Structures are given as structure tokens and as C-alpha cells.
Amino acid sequence: TRMSAAKPAIKFRYVRTGLEIVGEHKQASEARKVYDYYNDLVTEIKLETSLDGNDVVGHTEPFGVFVQLRHTREIERESGGFGRYLQNQQNGNAFYYNYGRPIANYRDKFEETVRQSLDEQFEILSVTFQHEDVNSRALADAYGWRMTPYAYLLLQARGPEVDTLPGLQLNLDFLDTSGYVIIPVESAAVPLDASAQRGAARPLEKLSVTQTLDERQADEGKLILEVKAIGRGLLPPLDDLVDLAPPGFEIVSSRDRGLSVSEF
């Protein structure tokens, strides 16, 4: 009877620790049903992280991490899908319906969690989210289970001593008999090797290099060359892609904007 007064974020711990006190008392039967429901939710949805490519990442170059939800078909249907966790519902003028829950900036909350968990050991270069209209995909190795891609992290280890990507947490909310409850799901830690300066080459497909020559200062003996490389995957440093030593010219200065993820 007091569940509705508890904040959604503590309901799971509230009923769990309460049942540790009262045990199998018959008057706690309704609370036990709620707790069993929470446990079912936890077993039907998982947060997973995986490295984009080899686990030898080095500590002088960025590498990528996939974040995805692994879940049953039933939990996806019951929750109304996971697209809302790719929204910042409190920003902008768009109208969002949140299935009876208060609207929230889910993307900002997850990015804040990522920075709290990883900032000590990793430089967080970017967090790129999937589109909010993403569809889940069936898993060939697990009947009845599906995968929803969520985010892509671009990271760089802060030193050669880093050997683990810590687990991440995503707070999911579900309706229950007392309103709604927030259930945190956590990913397992992922081992990696940052001891070398440079890591193994990252997966890369459909590489395209465009060179644009600016001759407006040619009368002063200067040429400006812009080199842009794009591809599906993470690109290596520019020096590994092109030979920047044109015969007859001296490179006076260069500026590299670095690697950026434009779309996940």
C-alpha cells in the first residue's frame, strides 16, 4: 500500500529489502507479486557493449564501442518499444507521448552516465545515438530474442595501464500497479589492451578520399589542399591513407580536424 509513495527509482530496492525483512509472510503476497514482476523484467532485457574491431585498442588512437539492448519480443511489446530512450523529450517544441510516464531527456541521461562511468580512464570523444525510429532485429542464435542498436561511443584510453571498459547503466521505466518503476540494466565489463601506442586497425569499408585544391594564393607561391576521407567504419590517421609529400612542394603547415562519427 505504500509503493505509490516511493519514488520510481527506488521501488525495486524498496520491495526487495522489504521482503528480506518479512520473508514469506502471507500479508506480503502482493509485494511478492510485484517483486516477481520486476525480476522478470530484469531477465528479459540486457544492456550489452562490444568493441568495434580488435580488443587491442592502444592509447594514442580512438576506438569505437557499440551499445545495444538485447531483449525478448514480449518485453519490447509490453514497454511500447525502445525508441523513446533515443529521445530528449524535454527539449524543443516536439510533442512526445510517454505511455503514462513523465517525459524525460533519455539521451542526455545516458550520456551523463557514460561520462561518469568512463571519464576517469577514457577520453570520451563523442556519443552517437541511433535514430529514434530504429527497429529491432531478430537474433539468429537465440529464438524469441531481439537486438535494438542504441549508441556508438568514440573513446580513447588515457594511458597504457587501462585494461577494462567498465560496465554502463541504462535506466528503463515500466508501468506497474503503483504507477511506474525505473529498473536499471547494466552491461558487463569488457577486457581490452591499451598497452601499445597504436592499436590494431579498426574495421573499415567503402573508403573514399577527396582532394580539393585552392589556388587563390598561387601567385604568392602558396597552394591550399583540403583532403577529406570518409568510410564505413573508423578511419586511421590521415598519414596512413595518403602520401602528403607532393614533389616540388614543401608542407609549411597542416591542420587535422581528427576523426568524427557522422552517423551510426
mmCIF file of C-alpha atoms in Angstrom:
data_model
loop_
_atom_site.group_PDB
_atom_site.id
_atom_site.type_symbol
_atom_site.label_atom_id
_atom_site.label_comp_id
_atom_site.label_asym_id
_atom_site.label_seq_id
_atom_site.Cartn_x
_atom_site.Cartn_y
_atom_site.Cartn_z
ATOM 1 C CA THR A 1 0.000 0.000 0.000
ATOM 2 C CA ARG A 2 2.974 2.331 0.360
ATOM 3 C CA MET A 3 4.508 1.548 -3.024
ATOM 4 C CA SER A 4 2.871 4.524 -4.721
ATOM 5 C CA ALA A 5 4.616 6.884 -2.288
ATOM 6 C CA ALA A 6 8.071 5.520 -3.154
ATOM 7 C CA LYS A 7 9.986 7.245 -5.930
ATOM 8 C CA PRO A 8 10.176 5.193 -9.151
ATOM 9 C CA ALA A 9 13.973 4.952 -8.958
ATOM 10 C CA ILE A 10 13.945 3.201 -5.551
ATOM 11 C CA LYS A 11 10.896 0.913 -5.888
ATOM 12 C CA PHE A 12 12.941 -2.120 -6.926
ATOM 13 C CA ARG A 13 15.269 -1.823 -3.913
ATOM 14 C CA TYR A 14 12.355 -0.855 -1.654
ATOM 15 C CA VAL A 15 10.359 -4.022 -2.288
ATOM 16 C CA ARG A 16 13.456 -6.253 -2.397
ATOM 17 C CA THR A 17 14.782 -5.168 1.004
ATOM 18 C CA GLY A 18 11.281 -5.145 2.473
ATOM 19 C CA LEU A 19 10.831 -8.797 1.508
ATOM 20 C CA GLU A 20 14.197 -9.614 3.079
ATOM 21 C CA ILE A 21 12.696 -8.433 6.381
ATOM 22 C CA VAL A 22 9.240 -10.020 6.218
ATOM 23 C CA GLY A 23 10.215 -13.185 4.360
ATOM 24 C CA GLU A 24 7.293 -15.369 3.254
ATOM 25 C CA HIS A 25 4.661 -13.622 5.401
ATOM 26 C CA LYS A 26 1.220 -14.051 3.818
ATOM 27 C CA GLN A 27 0.427 -10.327 4.038
ATOM 28 C CA ALA A 28 3.390 -9.645 1.740
ATOM 29 C CA SER A 29 1.918 -11.701 -1.107
ATOM 30 C CA GLU A 30 1.040 -8.653 -3.222
ATOM 31 C CA ALA A 31 4.515 -7.219 -2.732
ATOM 32 C CA ARG A 32 5.990 -10.555 -3.755
ATOM 33 C CA LYS A 33 3.975 -10.462 -7.000
ATOM 34 C CA VAL A 34 5.376 -7.007 -7.749
ATOM 35 C CA TYR A 35 8.906 -8.193 -6.976
ATOM 36 C CA ASP A 36 8.500 -11.226 -9.239
ATOM 37 C CA TYR A 37 7.350 -8.865 -12.000
ATOM 38 C CA TYR A 38 10.467 -6.724 -11.534
ATOM 39 C CA ASN A 39 12.683 -9.814 -11.672
ATOM 40 C CA ASP A 40 11.011 -10.950 -14.893
ATOM 41 C CA LEU A 41 11.799 -7.568 -16.424
ATOM 42 C CA VAL A 42 15.459 -7.838 -15.472
ATOM 43 C CA THR A 43 15.807 -11.313 -17.004
ATOM 44 C CA GLU A 44 14.141 -10.312 -20.294
ATOM 45 C CA ILE A 45 16.296 -7.322 -21.152
ATOM 46 C CA LYS A 46 20.070 -6.830 -21.122
ATOM 47 C CA LEU A 47 22.426 -3.985 -21.966
ATOM 48 C CA GLU A 48 25.437 -5.101 -24.000
ATOM 49 C CA THR A 49 28.636 -3.338 -25.032
ATOM 50 C CA SER A 50 31.102 -4.637 -27.605
ATOM 51 C CA LEU A 51 34.280 -3.262 -29.169
ATOM 52 C CA ASP A 52 34.212 -2.238 -32.812
ATOM 53 C CA GLY A 53 37.026 -4.475 -34.010
ATOM 54 C CA ASN A 54 40.031 -5.952 -32.207
ATOM 55 C CA ASP A 55 40.431 -5.678 -28.423
ATOM 56 C CA VAL A 56 43.973 -4.254 -28.886
ATOM 57 C CA VAL A 57 42.996 -0.563 -28.870
ATOM 58 C CA GLY A 58 46.267 1.211 -27.922
ATOM 59 C CA HIS A 59 46.318 4.540 -26.078
ATOM 60 C CA THR A 60 47.087 7.138 -28.774
ATOM 61 C CA GLU A 61 44.203 6.496 -31.177
ATOM 62 C CA PRO A 62 40.418 6.408 -30.808
ATOM 63 C CA PHE A 63 38.332 3.249 -30.962
ATOM 64 C CA GLY A 64 34.607 2.540 -31.076
ATOM 65 C CA VAL A 65 32.160 0.759 -28.781
ATOM 66 C CA PHE A 66 28.700 -0.495 -29.759
ATOM 67 C CA VAL A 67 25.949 -0.198 -27.130
ATOM 68 C CA GLN A 68 22.813 -2.246 -27.739
ATOM 69 C CA LEU A 69 19.761 -3.672 -25.989
ATOM 70 C CA ARG A 70 19.178 -7.424 -26.116
ATOM 71 C CA HIS A 71 15.591 -8.286 -25.210
ATOM 72 C CA THR A 72 12.663 -10.613 -25.749
ATOM 73 C CA ARG A 73 9.830 -9.859 -28.150
ATOM 74 C CA GLU A 74 7.368 -9.753 -25.261
ATOM 75 C CA ILE A 75 9.230 -7.111 -23.250
ATOM 76 C CA GLU A 76 9.580 -4.923 -26.335
ATOM 77 C CA ARG A 77 5.840 -5.129 -26.946
ATOM 78 C CA GLU A 78 4.946 -4.522 -23.304
ATOM 79 C CA SER A 79 7.212 -1.487 -22.979
ATOM 80 C CA GLY A 80 5.968 0.125 -26.198
ATOM 81 C CA GLY A 81 9.356 -0.216 -27.897
ATOM 82 C CA PHE A 82 12.675 1.371 -27.007
ATOM 83 C CA GLY A 83 12.626 4.335 -29.385
ATOM 84 C CA ARG A 84 11.826 6.774 -26.562
ATOM 85 C CA TYR A 85 15.239 6.113 -24.981
ATOM 86 C CA LEU A 86 16.679 7.764 -28.105
ATOM 87 C CA GLN A 87 14.768 10.994 -27.453
ATOM 88 C CA ASN A 88 15.316 14.165 -25.489
ATOM 89 C CA GLN A 89 11.636 14.714 -24.824
ATOM 90 C CA GLN A 90 12.005 17.876 -22.756
ATOM 91 C CA ASN A 91 13.979 19.724 -25.427
ATOM 92 C CA GLY A 92 12.476 21.519 -28.410
ATOM 93 C CA ASN A 93 8.876 22.001 -29.429
ATOM 94 C CA ALA A 94 8.049 18.425 -30.488
ATOM 95 C CA PHE A 95 5.223 16.629 -28.704
ATOM 96 C CA TYR A 96 6.097 13.305 -27.109
ATOM 97 C CA TYR A 97 3.718 10.739 -25.634
ATOM 98 C CA ASN A 98 5.472 8.679 -22.986
ATOM 99 C CA TYR A 99 2.885 5.954 -22.238
ATOM 100 C CA GLY A 100 1.759 7.440 -18.922
ATOM 101 C CA ARG A 101 5.246 8.271 -17.667
ATOM 102 C CA PRO A 102 6.695 11.773 -17.229
ATOM 103 C CA ILE A 103 8.659 12.939 -20.274
ATOM 104 C CA ALA A 104 12.430 12.799 -19.884
ATOM 105 C CA ASN A 105 15.697 13.578 -21.696
ATOM 106 C CA TYR A 106 16.743 9.949 -22.044
ATOM 107 C CA ARG A 107 19.713 10.603 -24.335
ATOM 108 C CA ASP A 108 21.199 13.245 -22.047
ATOM 109 C CA LYS A 109 20.765 10.995 -19.020
ATOM 110 C CA PHE A 110 22.564 8.099 -20.690
ATOM 111 C CA GLU A 111 25.393 10.323 -21.938
ATOM 112 C CA GLU A 112 25.832 11.684 -18.420
ATOM 113 C CA THR A 113 26.015 8.117 -17.102
ATOM 114 C CA VAL A 114 28.635 7.248 -19.740
ATOM 115 C CA ARG A 115 30.807 10.193 -18.729
ATOM 116 C CA GLN A 116 30.523 9.351 -15.037
ATOM 117 C CA SER A 117 31.496 5.729 -15.649
ATOM 118 C CA LEU A 118 34.285 6.163 -18.209
ATOM 119 C CA ASP A 119 35.808 9.627 -17.805
ATOM 120 C CA GLU A 120 38.487 8.515 -15.342
ATOM 121 C CA GLN A 121 40.087 6.013 -17.740
ATOM 122 C CA PHE A 122 38.926 7.193 -21.169
ATOM 123 C CA GLU A 123 38.637 10.390 -23.121
ATOM 124 C CA ILE A 124 35.076 10.441 -24.464
ATOM 125 C CA LEU A 125 35.302 11.949 -27.943
ATOM 126 C CA SER A 126 31.657 11.504 -28.935
ATOM 127 C CA VAL A 127 28.424 9.642 -28.182
ATOM 128 C CA THR A 128 26.341 8.994 -31.319
ATOM 129 C CA PHE A 129 22.805 7.699 -30.918
ATOM 130 C CA GLN A 130 20.689 5.646 -33.265
ATOM 131 C CA HIS A 131 17.652 7.265 -34.891
ATOM 132 C CA GLU A 132 14.589 7.227 -32.639
ATOM 133 C CA ASP A 133 12.585 5.282 -35.252
ATOM 134 C CA VAL A 134 15.030 2.353 -35.052
ATOM 135 C CA ASN A 135 13.651 -1.159 -35.455
ATOM 136 C CA SER A 136 14.817 -4.170 -33.501
ATOM 137 C CA ARG A 137 16.426 -7.117 -35.275
ATOM 138 C CA ALA A 138 15.922 -10.829 -34.685
ATOM 139 C CA LEU A 139 18.861 -12.757 -33.245
ATOM 140 C CA ALA A 140 19.739 -15.901 -35.163
ATOM 141 C CA ASP A 141 21.391 -17.557 -32.153
ATOM 142 C CA ALA A 142 18.515 -17.061 -29.681
ATOM 143 C CA TYR A 143 14.912 -17.794 -30.633
ATOM 144 C CA GLY A 144 12.464 -15.172 -29.393
ATOM 145 C CA TRP A 145 15.205 -12.653 -28.581
ATOM 146 C CA ARG A 146 15.865 -9.443 -30.476
ATOM 147 C CA MET A 147 18.524 -6.712 -30.559
ATOM 148 C CA THR A 148 17.972 -2.952 -30.708
ATOM 149 C CA PRO A 149 21.100 -0.900 -31.553
ATOM 150 C CA TYR A 150 21.322 2.085 -29.219
ATOM 151 C CA ALA A 151 24.538 4.118 -29.318
ATOM 152 C CA TYR A 152 28.103 4.251 -30.590
ATOM 153 C CA LEU A 153 30.876 5.574 -28.338
ATOM 154 C CA LEU A 154 34.123 7.011 -29.685
ATOM 155 C CA LEU A 155 36.746 6.655 -26.944
ATOM 156 C CA GLN A 156 40.489 6.905 -26.380
ATOM 157 C CA ALA A 157 42.320 5.327 -23.457
ATOM 158 C CA ARG A 158 44.060 7.807 -21.143
ATOM 159 C CA GLY A 159 47.114 5.581 -20.721
ATOM 160 C CA PRO A 160 48.707 2.168 -21.370
ATOM 161 C CA GLU A 161 47.582 0.852 -17.979
ATOM 162 C CA VAL A 162 43.903 0.765 -18.994
ATOM 163 C CA ASP A 163 42.753 -2.840 -19.415
ATOM 164 C CA THR A 164 38.958 -2.805 -18.946
ATOM 165 C CA LEU A 165 35.954 -0.980 -20.295
ATOM 166 C CA PRO A 166 33.693 -0.624 -17.215
ATOM 167 C CA GLY A 167 30.041 -1.602 -17.329
ATOM 168 C CA LEU A 168 27.466 1.008 -18.339
ATOM 169 C CA GLN A 169 23.965 1.539 -16.973
ATOM 170 C CA LEU A 170 20.720 2.468 -18.710
ATOM 171 C CA ASN A 171 17.622 3.262 -16.644
ATOM 172 C CA LEU A 172 14.453 1.795 -18.147
ATOM 173 C CA ASP A 173 10.971 2.667 -16.904
ATOM 174 C CA PHE A 174 7.944 0.364 -16.861
ATOM 175 C CA LEU A 175 4.363 0.696 -15.672
ATOM 176 C CA ASP A 176 3.395 -1.288 -12.595
ATOM 177 C CA THR A 177 0.449 -1.484 -10.196
ATOM 178 C CA SER A 178 1.607 1.604 -8.286
ATOM 179 C CA GLY A 179 2.388 3.835 -11.260
ATOM 180 C CA TYR A 180 5.752 3.269 -12.886
ATOM 181 C CA VAL A 181 9.121 1.945 -11.822
ATOM 182 C CA ILE A 182 12.677 2.625 -13.008
ATOM 183 C CA ILE A 183 14.735 -0.538 -13.497
ATOM 184 C CA PRO A 184 18.482 -0.091 -14.124
ATOM 185 C CA VAL A 185 20.096 -2.533 -16.550
ATOM 186 C CA GLU A 186 23.879 -2.811 -16.614
ATOM 187 C CA SER A 187 26.358 -4.149 -19.135
ATOM 188 C CA ALA A 188 29.250 -6.403 -18.216
ATOM 189 C CA ALA A 189 32.797 -5.062 -18.170
ATOM 190 C CA VAL A 190 34.765 -5.669 -21.380
ATOM 191 C CA PRO A 191 38.520 -6.503 -21.285
ATOM 192 C CA LEU A 192 40.804 -4.631 -23.683
ATOM 193 C CA ASP A 193 44.501 -3.948 -24.260
ATOM 194 C CA ALA A 194 45.722 -0.342 -24.343
ATOM 195 C CA SER A 195 49.401 -1.076 -23.593
ATOM 196 C CA ALA A 196 50.668 -0.432 -27.137
ATOM 197 C CA GLN A 197 50.856 3.075 -28.571
ATOM 198 C CA ARG A 198 48.774 2.151 -31.585
ATOM 199 C CA GLY A 199 46.020 -0.408 -31.585
ATOM 200 C CA ALA A 200 45.002 -2.853 -34.274
ATOM 201 C CA ALA A 201 43.385 -1.423 -37.407
ATOM 202 C CA ARG A 202 39.676 -0.765 -36.992
ATOM 203 C CA PRO A 203 37.107 -2.287 -39.384
ATOM 204 C CA LEU A 204 36.696 -0.042 -42.456
ATOM 205 C CA GLU A 205 34.746 -0.383 -45.702
ATOM 206 C CA LYS A 206 33.933 1.837 -48.692
ATOM 207 C CA LEU A 207 36.832 4.250 -48.192
ATOM 208 C CA SER A 208 36.632 7.408 -50.290
ATOM 209 C CA VAL A 209 39.257 10.191 -50.416
ATOM 210 C CA THR A 210 38.504 13.616 -51.910
ATOM 211 C CA GLN A 211 41.180 16.259 -52.590
ATOM 212 C CA THR A 212 40.249 19.901 -53.216
ATOM 213 C CA LEU A 213 42.905 22.352 -54.399
ATOM 214 C CA ASP A 214 42.618 26.063 -53.552
ATOM 215 C CA GLU A 215 44.775 28.140 -55.958
ATOM 216 C CA ARG A 216 43.728 31.614 -54.837
ATOM 217 C CA GLN A 217 47.167 32.305 -53.318
ATOM 218 C CA ALA A 218 49.150 30.662 -56.122
ATOM 219 C CA ASP A 219 50.705 33.984 -57.150
ATOM 220 C CA GLU A 220 52.328 34.071 -53.697
ATOM 221 C CA GLY A 221 53.673 30.566 -54.112
ATOM 222 C CA LYS A 222 51.055 29.019 -51.836
ATOM 223 C CA LEU A 223 48.561 26.245 -52.507
ATOM 224 C CA ILE A 224 45.977 25.003 -50.035
ATOM 225 C CA LEU A 225 45.000 21.351 -50.321
ATOM 226 C CA GLU A 226 41.979 20.003 -48.468
ATOM 227 C CA VAL A 227 41.889 16.223 -48.050
ATOM 228 C CA LYS A 228 38.686 14.599 -46.853
ATOM 229 C CA ALA A 229 38.390 10.865 -46.178
ATOM 230 C CA ILE A 230 35.098 9.124 -45.428
ATOM 231 C CA GLY A 231 34.174 5.490 -44.987
ATOM 232 C CA ARG A 232 32.000 2.986 -43.201
ATOM 233 C CA GLY A 233 33.944 2.342 -40.032
ATOM 234 C CA LEU A 234 36.734 4.154 -38.187
ATOM 235 C CA LEU A 235 39.451 5.690 -40.350
ATOM 236 C CA PRO A 236 43.141 5.530 -39.416
ATOM 237 C CA PRO A 237 45.254 8.716 -39.207
ATOM 238 C CA LEU A 238 45.432 10.643 -42.476
ATOM 239 C CA ASP A 239 49.132 9.881 -42.927
ATOM 240 C CA ASP A 240 48.215 6.189 -43.206
ATOM 241 C CA LEU A 241 45.744 6.900 -46.013
ATOM 242 C CA VAL A 242 47.602 9.335 -48.291
ATOM 243 C CA ASP A 243 51.167 10.357 -49.066
ATOM 244 C CA LEU A 244 51.371 14.022 -48.045
ATOM 245 C CA ALA A 245 54.741 14.708 -49.705
ATOM 246 C CA PRO A 246 53.981 16.089 -53.186
ATOM 247 C CA PRO A 247 57.191 16.504 -55.232
ATOM 248 C CA GLY A 248 58.241 20.111 -55.779
ATOM 249 C CA PHE A 249 56.332 21.398 -52.755
ATOM 250 C CA GLU A 250 57.086 21.986 -49.082
ATOM 251 C CA ILE A 251 54.377 21.467 -46.474
ATOM 252 C CA VAL A 252 54.506 24.676 -44.475
ATOM 253 C CA SER A 253 51.637 23.881 -42.102
ATOM 254 C CA SER A 254 48.823 21.403 -41.727
ATOM 255 C CA ARG A 255 45.707 21.119 -39.622
ATOM 256 C CA ASP A 256 43.886 17.873 -38.896
ATOM 257 C CA ARG A 257 40.326 18.080 -37.593
ATOM 258 C CA GLY A 258 40.559 14.486 -36.453
ATOM 259 C CA LEU A 259 38.131 11.612 -36.599
ATOM 260 C CA SER A 260 34.408 12.209 -36.245
ATOM 261 C CA VAL A 261 31.389 9.884 -36.379
ATOM 262 C CA SER A 262 28.736 11.431 -38.603
ATOM 263 C CA GLU A 263 26.092 8.716 -38.356
ATOM 264 C CA PHE A 264 25.513 5.422 -36.585
#
